[in-house]
């Protein structure tokens, strides 16, 4: 986190006014990294899955969220300290004070639990008031002086359900079909204390996969059937056993660990996505939510979790079976027919939905933590090359003899070919390499006196620190291939002896 702040990945928001918990800015490097993660997600879902994308408002009128159940059910149990007035999530206070999990208890049972265990305010030791429910949506009004209530959206999914009538026409009667939306979501967390892991405003990438409940299959299931996933089933959690079963997606369905083929498919796809971002397989597991942990709309939910040193296991994706809950509720509340006519027989179907819902901010943190490497006297970010916010560092060996001018030409050449190349001439070459390592720049190009003679430069590899010498004219193509892992570094040019 220190490095992430210092080098411009993540900054606390509103810093000069003392900051506000639960909000973070992405700095110059963080913004690029975040956009690259989003772009990769699009490659998986828009291109790979052949889904449609929409972009709908992030303020929703109250009737939408009444229908979706969020006005009644998007609540957290909280307590307030009678002495200092600070408020807390009831389950967090209980866990911190006793190590016990009180999730799923009624408010009165929580009160009893607190009294019996003598739980007091974690900030000042004062007496706690009664547990009450707090709706964690941000409320606003739409229009000046208007009585029309609106909320900042708690999920992007609702925008997709609302557009279902038009979307199903776009799908031309074919099931399953999927729709994605990427954008901000909001949750008025009671007391966010986990940095970027618990945000009040966050970026989500959600896919709603509409399917026929009489044919709950993914047409390309075989493509991921042999992908291995590690599952922590609800029944083992309830028994208190931290036991992971490792199975293929196919076995997960056959053994009925996962009750829906589409959920198994999207779990396997999520694993592939996380591995693509550079998260090791051994740090990924899927945790089934216990019945009382599930959202009000879900009949089965599996969370992809990534292990981190700082926060332990972090939920990064939720894959839920939303059944026909949303479409049937919106049909009822709006009075519109939200069924779909399917196939040649013209059967009317009320679609069911499986939803893979990704946070973007949390995986970004996990990527940074897993990339951070300390080796001997080196510290570097071992980011996947394609993810690096600076793809190429361009350095003149010295700040004289025409080397800076030549280096700036090389930078322009690389930028004109779409590469994120950054020029740096401050400090010794060793310090510049160290700075580039720290932000995960995979390749550094150095312009030296030999460059002026024969138009060749050295290229240094971040992970091995080995160097090769190559002609400038080959540089754009070579670096592009290297960044895509299409060619081997050492064979790409003449090795340079140190
Ligand atoms: Zn207090």
PDB file of N, CA, C and O in Angstrom, residues 134-189:
ATOM      1  N   UNK A 134     -30.078  -1.136   9.011  1.00  0.00           N
ATOM      2  CA  UNK A 134     -29.756   0.088   8.307  1.00  0.00           C
ATOM      3  C   UNK A 134     -29.706  -0.228   6.821  1.00  0.00           C
ATOM      4  O   UNK A 134     -29.000  -1.136   6.407  1.00  0.00           O
ATOM      5  N   UNK A 135     -30.493   0.491   6.021  1.00  0.00           N
ATOM      6  CA  UNK A 135     -30.445   0.267   4.580  1.00  0.00           C
ATOM      7  C   UNK A 135     -29.202   0.931   4.023  1.00  0.00           C
ATOM      8  O   UNK A 135     -28.987   2.138   4.215  1.00  0.00           O
ATOM      9  N   UNK A 136     -28.367   0.157   3.341  1.00  0.00           N
ATOM     10  CA  UNK A 136     -27.068   0.714   2.956  1.00  0.00           C
ATOM     11  C   UNK A 136     -27.054   1.297   1.542  1.00  0.00           C
ATOM     12  O   UNK A 136     -25.992   1.416   0.945  1.00  0.00           O
ATOM     13  N   UNK A 137     -28.224   1.701   1.022  1.00  0.00           N
ATOM     14  CA  UNK A 137     -28.208   2.434  -0.248  1.00  0.00           C
ATOM     15  C   UNK A 137     -28.109   3.939   0.034  1.00  0.00           C
ATOM     16  O   UNK A 137     -28.661   4.436   1.008  1.00  0.00           O
ATOM     17  N   UNK A 138     -27.410   4.657  -0.867  1.00  0.00           N
ATOM     18  CA  UNK A 138     -27.383   6.123  -0.799  1.00  0.00           C
ATOM     19  C   UNK A 138     -28.681   6.645  -1.391  1.00  0.00           C
ATOM     20  O   UNK A 138     -29.019   6.346  -2.537  1.00  0.00           O
ATOM     21  N   UNK A 139     -29.389   7.471  -0.613  1.00  0.00           N
ATOM     22  CA  UNK A 139     -30.685   7.957  -1.044  1.00  0.00           C
ATOM     23  C   UNK A 139     -30.531   9.384  -1.558  1.00  0.00           C
ATOM     24  O   UNK A 139     -29.700  10.144  -1.066  1.00  0.00           O
ATOM     25  N   UNK A 140     -31.320   9.746  -2.553  1.00  0.00           N
ATOM     26  CA  UNK A 140     -31.285  11.117  -3.055  1.00  0.00           C
ATOM     27  C   UNK A 140     -32.676  11.467  -3.573  1.00  0.00           C
ATOM     28  O   UNK A 140     -33.603  10.665  -3.452  1.00  0.00           O
ATOM     29  N   UNK A 141     -32.853  12.691  -4.077  1.00  0.00           N
ATOM     30  CA  UNK A 141     -34.118  13.020  -4.735  1.00  0.00           C
ATOM     31  C   UNK A 141     -33.810  13.368  -6.184  1.00  0.00           C
ATOM     32  O   UNK A 141     -32.749  13.888  -6.505  1.00  0.00           O
ATOM     33  N   UNK A 142     -34.775  13.085  -7.048  1.00  0.00           N
ATOM     34  CA  UNK A 142     -34.580  13.324  -8.476  1.00  0.00           C
ATOM     35  C   UNK A 142     -35.313  14.608  -8.844  1.00  0.00           C
ATOM     36  O   UNK A 142     -36.524  14.704  -8.659  1.00  0.00           O
ATOM     37  N   UNK A 143     -34.587  15.615  -9.314  1.00  0.00           N
ATOM     38  CA  UNK A 143     -35.188  16.907  -9.661  1.00  0.00           C
ATOM     39  C   UNK A 143     -35.264  17.828  -8.461  1.00  0.00           C
ATOM     40  O   UNK A 143     -35.372  17.374  -7.321  1.00  0.00           O
ATOM     41  N   UNK A 144     -35.184  19.158  -8.722  1.00  0.00           N
ATOM     42  CA  UNK A 144     -35.223  20.113  -7.616  1.00  0.00           C
ATOM     43  C   UNK A 144     -36.621  20.166  -6.991  1.00  0.00           C
ATOM     44  O   UNK A 144     -37.617  20.109  -7.700  1.00  0.00           O
ATOM     45  N   UNK A 145     -36.630  20.227  -5.670  1.00  0.00           N
ATOM     46  CA  UNK A 145     -37.906  20.360  -4.961  1.00  0.00           C
ATOM     47  C   UNK A 145     -38.844  19.193  -5.169  1.00  0.00           C
ATOM     48  O   UNK A 145     -40.007  19.232  -4.795  1.00  0.00           O
ATOM     49  N   UNK A 146     -38.314  18.138  -5.771  1.00  0.00           N
ATOM     50  CA  UNK A 146     -39.182  17.012  -6.125  1.00  0.00           C
ATOM     51  C   UNK A 146     -39.312  16.055  -4.954  1.00  0.00           C
ATOM     52  O   UNK A 146     -38.422  15.923  -4.129  1.00  0.00           O
ATOM     53  N   UNK A 147     -40.422  15.392  -4.923  1.00  0.00           N
ATOM     54  CA  UNK A 147     -40.615  14.384  -3.894  1.00  0.00           C
ATOM     55  C   UNK A 147     -40.215  13.017  -4.410  1.00  0.00           C
ATOM     56  O   UNK A 147     -40.384  12.022  -3.743  1.00  0.00           O
ATOM     57  N   UNK A 148     -39.721  12.969  -5.630  1.00  0.00           N
ATOM     58  CA  UNK A 148     -39.386  11.679  -6.222  1.00  0.00           C
ATOM     59  C   UNK A 148     -38.068  11.163  -5.646  1.00  0.00           C
ATOM     60  O   UNK A 148     -37.017  11.762  -5.824  1.00  0.00           O
ATOM     61  N   UNK A 149     -38.145  10.027  -4.967  1.00  0.00           N
ATOM     62  CA  UNK A 149     -36.965   9.466  -4.316  1.00  0.00           C
ATOM     63  C   UNK A 149     -36.177   8.614  -5.286  1.00  0.00           C
ATOM     64  O   UNK A 149     -36.750   7.895  -6.100  1.00  0.00           O
ATOM     65  N   UNK A 150     -34.871   8.755  -5.214  1.00  0.00           N
ATOM     66  CA  UNK A 150     -33.998   7.898  -6.018  1.00  0.00           C
ATOM     67  C   UNK A 150     -32.878   7.359  -5.139  1.00  0.00           C
ATOM     68  O   UNK A 150     -32.676   7.821  -4.016  1.00  0.00           O
ATOM     69  N   UNK A 151     -32.170   6.378  -5.665  1.00  0.00           N
ATOM     70  CA  UNK A 151     -31.027   5.818  -4.953  1.00  0.00           C
ATOM     71  C   UNK A 151     -29.879   5.633  -5.940  1.00  0.00           C
ATOM     72  O   UNK A 151     -30.108   5.354  -7.118  1.00  0.00           O
ATOM     73  N   UNK A 152     -28.651   5.777  -5.430  1.00  0.00           N
ATOM     74  CA  UNK A 152     -27.504   5.364  -6.226  1.00  0.00           C
ATOM     75  C   UNK A 152     -27.541   3.843  -6.299  1.00  0.00           C
ATOM     76  O   UNK A 152     -27.773   3.180  -5.302  1.00  0.00           O
ATOM     77  N   UNK A 153     -27.307   3.301  -7.485  1.00  0.00           N
ATOM     78  CA  UNK A 153     -27.530   1.860  -7.652  1.00  0.00           C
ATOM     79  C   UNK A 153     -26.589   1.007  -6.795  1.00  0.00           C
ATOM     80  O   UNK A 153     -25.386   1.267  -6.737  1.00  0.00           O
ATOM     81  N   UNK A 154     -27.153  -0.006  -6.156  1.00  0.00           N
ATOM     82  CA  UNK A 154     -26.313  -0.923  -5.378  1.00  0.00           C
ATOM     83  C   UNK A 154     -25.689  -1.989  -6.261  1.00  0.00           C
ATOM     84  O   UNK A 154     -24.778  -2.699  -5.850  1.00  0.00           O
ATOM     85  N   UNK A 155     -26.165  -2.134  -7.490  1.00  0.00           N
ATOM     86  CA  UNK A 155     -25.624  -3.102  -8.453  1.00  0.00           C
ATOM     87  C   UNK A 155     -25.985  -2.605  -9.847  1.00  0.00           C
ATOM     88  O   UNK A 155     -26.954  -1.863 -10.019  1.00  0.00           O
ATOM     89  N   UNK A 156     -25.206  -3.000 -10.847  1.00  0.00           N
ATOM     90  CA  UNK A 156     -25.510  -2.569 -12.214  1.00  0.00           C
ATOM     91  C   UNK A 156     -26.589  -3.456 -12.841  1.00  0.00           C
ATOM     92  O   UNK A 156     -27.187  -3.116 -13.850  1.00  0.00           O
ATOM     93  N   UNK A 157     -26.816  -4.609 -12.223  1.00  0.00           N
ATOM     94  CA  UNK A 157     -27.717  -5.627 -12.780  1.00  0.00           C
ATOM     95  C   UNK A 157     -29.119  -5.095 -13.069  1.00  0.00           C
ATOM     96  O   UNK A 157     -29.724  -5.450 -14.080  1.00  0.00           O
ATOM     97  N   UNK A 158     -29.633  -4.248 -12.175  1.00  0.00           N
ATOM     98  CA  UNK A 158     -31.025  -3.806 -12.343  1.00  0.00           C
ATOM     99  C   UNK A 158     -31.246  -3.119 -13.684  1.00  0.00           C
ATOM    100  O   UNK A 158     -32.301  -3.260 -14.298  1.00  0.00           O
ATOM    101  N   UNK A 159     -30.252  -2.346 -14.143  1.00  0.00           N
ATOM    102  CA  UNK A 159     -30.379  -1.678 -15.441  1.00  0.00           C
ATOM    103  C   UNK A 159     -30.620  -2.687 -16.560  1.00  0.00           C
ATOM    104  O   UNK A 159     -31.348  -2.415 -17.523  1.00  0.00           O
ATOM    105  N   UNK A 160     -30.035  -3.860 -16.410  1.00  0.00           N
ATOM    106  CA  UNK A 160     -30.192  -4.913 -17.427  1.00  0.00           C
ATOM    107  C   UNK A 160     -31.600  -5.520 -17.352  1.00  0.00           C
ATOM    108  O   UNK A 160     -32.262  -5.690 -18.373  1.00  0.00           O
ATOM    109  N   UNK A 161     -32.071  -5.794 -16.141  1.00  0.00           N
ATOM    110  CA  UNK A 161     -33.418  -6.379 -16.010  1.00  0.00           C
ATOM    111  C   UNK A 161     -34.496  -5.428 -16.545  1.00  0.00           C
ATOM    112  O   UNK A 161     -35.453  -5.842 -17.187  1.00  0.00           O
ATOM    113  N   UNK A 162     -34.301  -4.132 -16.263  1.00  0.00           N
ATOM    114  CA  UNK A 162     -35.278  -3.142 -16.709  1.00  0.00           C
ATOM    115  C   UNK A 162     -35.379  -3.110 -18.232  1.00  0.00           C
ATOM    116  O   UNK A 162     -36.439  -2.873 -18.792  1.00  0.00           O
ATOM    117  N   UNK A 163     -34.239  -3.352 -18.902  1.00  0.00           N
ATOM    118  CA  UNK A 163     -34.211  -3.313 -20.375  1.00  0.00           C
ATOM    119  C   UNK A 163     -34.537  -4.663 -21.003  1.00  0.00           C
ATOM    120  O   UNK A 163     -34.361  -4.839 -22.212  1.00  0.00           O
ATOM    121  N   UNK A 164     -35.011  -5.607 -20.206  1.00  0.00           N
ATOM    122  CA  UNK A 164     -35.127  -6.978 -20.715  1.00  0.00           C
ATOM    123  C   UNK A 164     -35.968  -7.090 -21.993  1.00  0.00           C
ATOM    124  O   UNK A 164     -35.628  -7.826 -22.918  1.00  0.00           O
ATOM    125  N   UNK A 165     -37.080  -6.335 -22.043  1.00  0.00           N
ATOM    126  CA  UNK A 165     -37.968  -6.443 -23.214  1.00  0.00           C
ATOM    127  C   UNK A 165     -37.238  -6.138 -24.514  1.00  0.00           C
ATOM    128  O   UNK A 165     -37.397  -6.809 -25.518  1.00  0.00           O
ATOM    129  N   UNK A 166     -36.445  -5.061 -24.478  1.00  0.00           N
ATOM    130  CA  UNK A 166     -35.692  -4.702 -25.678  1.00  0.00           C
ATOM    131  C   UNK A 166     -34.538  -5.673 -25.921  1.00  0.00           C
ATOM    132  O   UNK A 166     -34.253  -6.032 -27.054  1.00  0.00           O
ATOM    133  N   UNK A 167     -33.884  -6.086 -24.833  1.00  0.00           N
ATOM    134  CA  UNK A 167     -32.724  -6.980 -24.986  1.00  0.00           C
ATOM    135  C   UNK A 167     -33.113  -8.328 -25.575  1.00  0.00           C
ATOM    136  O   UNK A 167     -32.407  -8.881 -26.409  1.00  0.00           O
ATOM    137  N   UNK A 168     -34.254  -8.862 -25.170  1.00  0.00           N
ATOM    138  CA  UNK A 168     -34.627 -10.195 -25.667  1.00  0.00           C
ATOM    139  C   UNK A 168     -34.951 -10.140 -27.155  1.00  0.00           C
ATOM    140  O   UNK A 168     -34.750 -11.102 -27.878  1.00  0.00           O
ATOM    141  N   UNK A 169     -35.426  -8.980 -27.624  1.00  0.00           N
ATOM    142  CA  UNK A 169     -35.643  -8.824 -29.060  1.00  0.00           C
ATOM    143  C   UNK A 169     -34.292  -8.838 -29.787  1.00  0.00           C
ATOM    144  O   UNK A 169     -34.142  -9.411 -30.844  1.00  0.00           O
ATOM    145  N   UNK A 170     -33.325  -8.166 -29.155  1.00  0.00           N
ATOM    146  CA  UNK A 170     -31.973  -8.131 -29.697  1.00  0.00           C
ATOM    147  C   UNK A 170     -31.396  -9.551 -29.800  1.00  0.00           C
ATOM    148  O   UNK A 170     -30.597  -9.842 -30.677  1.00  0.00           O
ATOM    149  N   UNK A 171     -31.795 -10.421 -28.876  1.00  0.00           N
ATOM    150  CA  UNK A 171     -31.290 -11.806 -28.872  1.00  0.00           C
ATOM    151  C   UNK A 171     -32.051 -12.688 -29.853  1.00  0.00           C
ATOM    152  O   UNK A 171     -31.697 -13.856 -30.043  1.00  0.00           O
ATOM    153  N   UNK A 172     -33.095 -12.155 -30.466  1.00  0.00           N
ATOM    154  CA  UNK A 172     -33.897 -12.853 -31.486  1.00  0.00           C
ATOM    155  C   UNK A 172     -34.346 -14.248 -31.035  1.00  0.00           C
ATOM    156  O   UNK A 172     -34.183 -15.242 -31.745  1.00  0.00           O
ATOM    157  N   UNK A 173     -34.904 -14.282 -29.825  1.00  0.00           N
ATOM    158  CA  UNK A 173     -35.540 -15.518 -29.374  1.00  0.00           C
ATOM    159  C   UNK A 173     -34.601 -16.654 -29.033  1.00  0.00           C
ATOM    160  O   UNK A 173     -35.017 -17.796 -28.911  1.00  0.00           O
ATOM    161  N   UNK A 174     -33.313 -16.363 -28.879  1.00  0.00           N
ATOM    162  CA  UNK A 174     -32.355 -17.431 -28.585  1.00  0.00           C
ATOM    163  C   UNK A 174     -31.954 -17.423 -27.122  1.00  0.00           C
ATOM    164  O   UNK A 174     -31.595 -16.377 -26.587  1.00  0.00           O
ATOM    165  N   UNK A 175     -31.960 -18.599 -26.494  1.00  0.00           N
ATOM    166  CA  UNK A 175     -31.487 -18.729 -25.127  1.00  0.00           C
ATOM    167  C   UNK A 175     -30.403 -19.809 -25.075  1.00  0.00           C
ATOM    168  O   UNK A 175     -30.476 -20.747 -25.841  1.00  0.00           O
ATOM    169  N   UNK A 176     -29.432 -19.713 -24.162  1.00  0.00           N
ATOM    170  CA  UNK A 176     -29.251 -18.569 -23.275  1.00  0.00           C
ATOM    171  C   UNK A 176     -28.631 -17.391 -24.011  1.00  0.00           C
ATOM    172  O   UNK A 176     -27.999 -17.563 -25.044  1.00  0.00           O
ATOM    173  N   UNK A 177     -28.848 -16.172 -23.462  1.00  0.00           N
ATOM    174  CA  UNK A 177     -28.086 -15.023 -23.928  1.00  0.00           C
ATOM    175  C   UNK A 177     -27.662 -14.218 -22.713  1.00  0.00           C
ATOM    176  O   UNK A 177     -28.265 -14.330 -21.652  1.00  0.00           O
ATOM    177  N   UNK A 178     -26.606 -13.441 -22.904  1.00  0.00           N
ATOM    178  CA  UNK A 178     -26.063 -12.729 -21.754  1.00  0.00           C
ATOM    179  C   UNK A 178     -25.895 -11.249 -22.040  1.00  0.00           C
ATOM    180  O   UNK A 178     -25.685 -10.845 -23.185  1.00  0.00           O
ATOM    181  N   UNK A 179     -26.010 -10.446 -20.979  1.00  0.00           N
ATOM    182  CA  UNK A 179     -25.851  -8.999 -21.098  1.00  0.00           C
ATOM    183  C   UNK A 179     -24.913  -8.547 -19.987  1.00  0.00           C
ATOM    184  O   UNK A 179     -25.048  -8.992 -18.840  1.00  0.00           O
ATOM    185  N   UNK A 180     -23.987  -7.669 -20.345  1.00  0.00           N
ATOM    186  CA  UNK A 180     -23.044  -7.182 -19.335  1.00  0.00           C
ATOM    187  C   UNK A 180     -23.223  -5.687 -19.118  1.00  0.00           C
ATOM    188  O   UNK A 180     -23.732  -4.961 -19.979  1.00  0.00           O
ATOM    189  N   UNK A 181     -22.817  -5.261 -17.935  1.00  0.00           N
ATOM    190  CA  UNK A 181     -22.714  -3.829 -17.676  1.00  0.00           C
ATOM    191  C   UNK A 181     -21.527  -3.587 -16.749  1.00  0.00           C
ATOM    192  O   UNK A 181     -21.329  -4.318 -15.785  1.00  0.00           O
ATOM    193  N   UNK A 182     -20.750  -2.570 -17.084  1.00  0.00           N
ATOM    194  CA  UNK A 182     -19.589  -2.206 -16.267  1.00  0.00           C
ATOM    195  C   UNK A 182     -19.828  -0.792 -15.777  1.00  0.00           C
ATOM    196  O   UNK A 182     -20.188   0.088 -16.571  1.00  0.00           O
ATOM    197  N   UNK A 183     -19.667  -0.555 -14.489  1.00  0.00           N
ATOM    198  CA  UNK A 183     -19.860   0.809 -14.001  1.00  0.00           C
ATOM    199  C   UNK A 183     -19.806   0.866 -12.494  1.00  0.00           C
ATOM    200  O   UNK A 183     -19.500  -0.110 -11.817  1.00  0.00           O
ATOM    201  N   UNK A 184     -20.105   2.067 -11.978  1.00  0.00           N
ATOM    202  CA  UNK A 184     -20.018   2.271 -10.539  1.00  0.00           C
ATOM    203  C   UNK A 184     -21.223   1.675  -9.824  1.00  0.00           C
ATOM    204  O   UNK A 184     -22.345   1.735 -10.323  1.00  0.00           O
ATOM    205  N   UNK A 185     -20.959   1.132  -8.653  1.00  0.00           N
ATOM    206  CA  UNK A 185     -21.995   0.710  -7.727  1.00  0.00           C
ATOM    207  C   UNK A 185     -21.717   1.388  -6.398  1.00  0.00           C
ATOM    208  O   UNK A 185     -20.590   1.832  -6.149  1.00  0.00           O
ATOM    209  N   UNK A 186     -22.741   1.469  -5.550  1.00  0.00           N
ATOM    210  CA  UNK A 186     -22.599   2.235  -4.300  1.00  0.00           C
ATOM    211  C   UNK A 186     -23.173   1.451  -3.134  1.00  0.00           C
ATOM    212  O   UNK A 186     -24.203   0.787  -3.250  1.00  0.00           O
ATOM    213  N   UNK A 187     -22.496   1.557  -2.002  1.00  0.00           N
ATOM    214  CA  UNK A 187     -22.990   0.910  -0.800  1.00  0.00           C
ATOM    215  C   UNK A 187     -22.518   1.756   0.376  1.00  0.00           C
ATOM    216  O   UNK A 187     -21.331   1.938   0.576  1.00  0.00           O
ATOM    217  N   UNK A 188     -23.480   2.278   1.123  1.00  0.00           N
ATOM    218  CA  UNK A 188     -23.137   3.173   2.227  1.00  0.00           C
ATOM    219  C   UNK A 188     -22.681   2.367   3.433  1.00  0.00           C
ATOM    220  O   UNK A 188     -23.405   2.212   4.404  1.00  0.00           O
ATOM    221  N   UNK A 189     -21.450   1.846   3.355  1.00  0.00           N
ATOM    222  CA  UNK A 189     -20.905   0.996   4.416  1.00  0.00           C
ATOM    223  C   UNK A 189     -20.920   1.728   5.751  1.00  0.00           C
ATOM    224  O   UNK A 189     -20.678   2.930   5.814  1.00  0.00           O
TER     225      UNK A 189
END
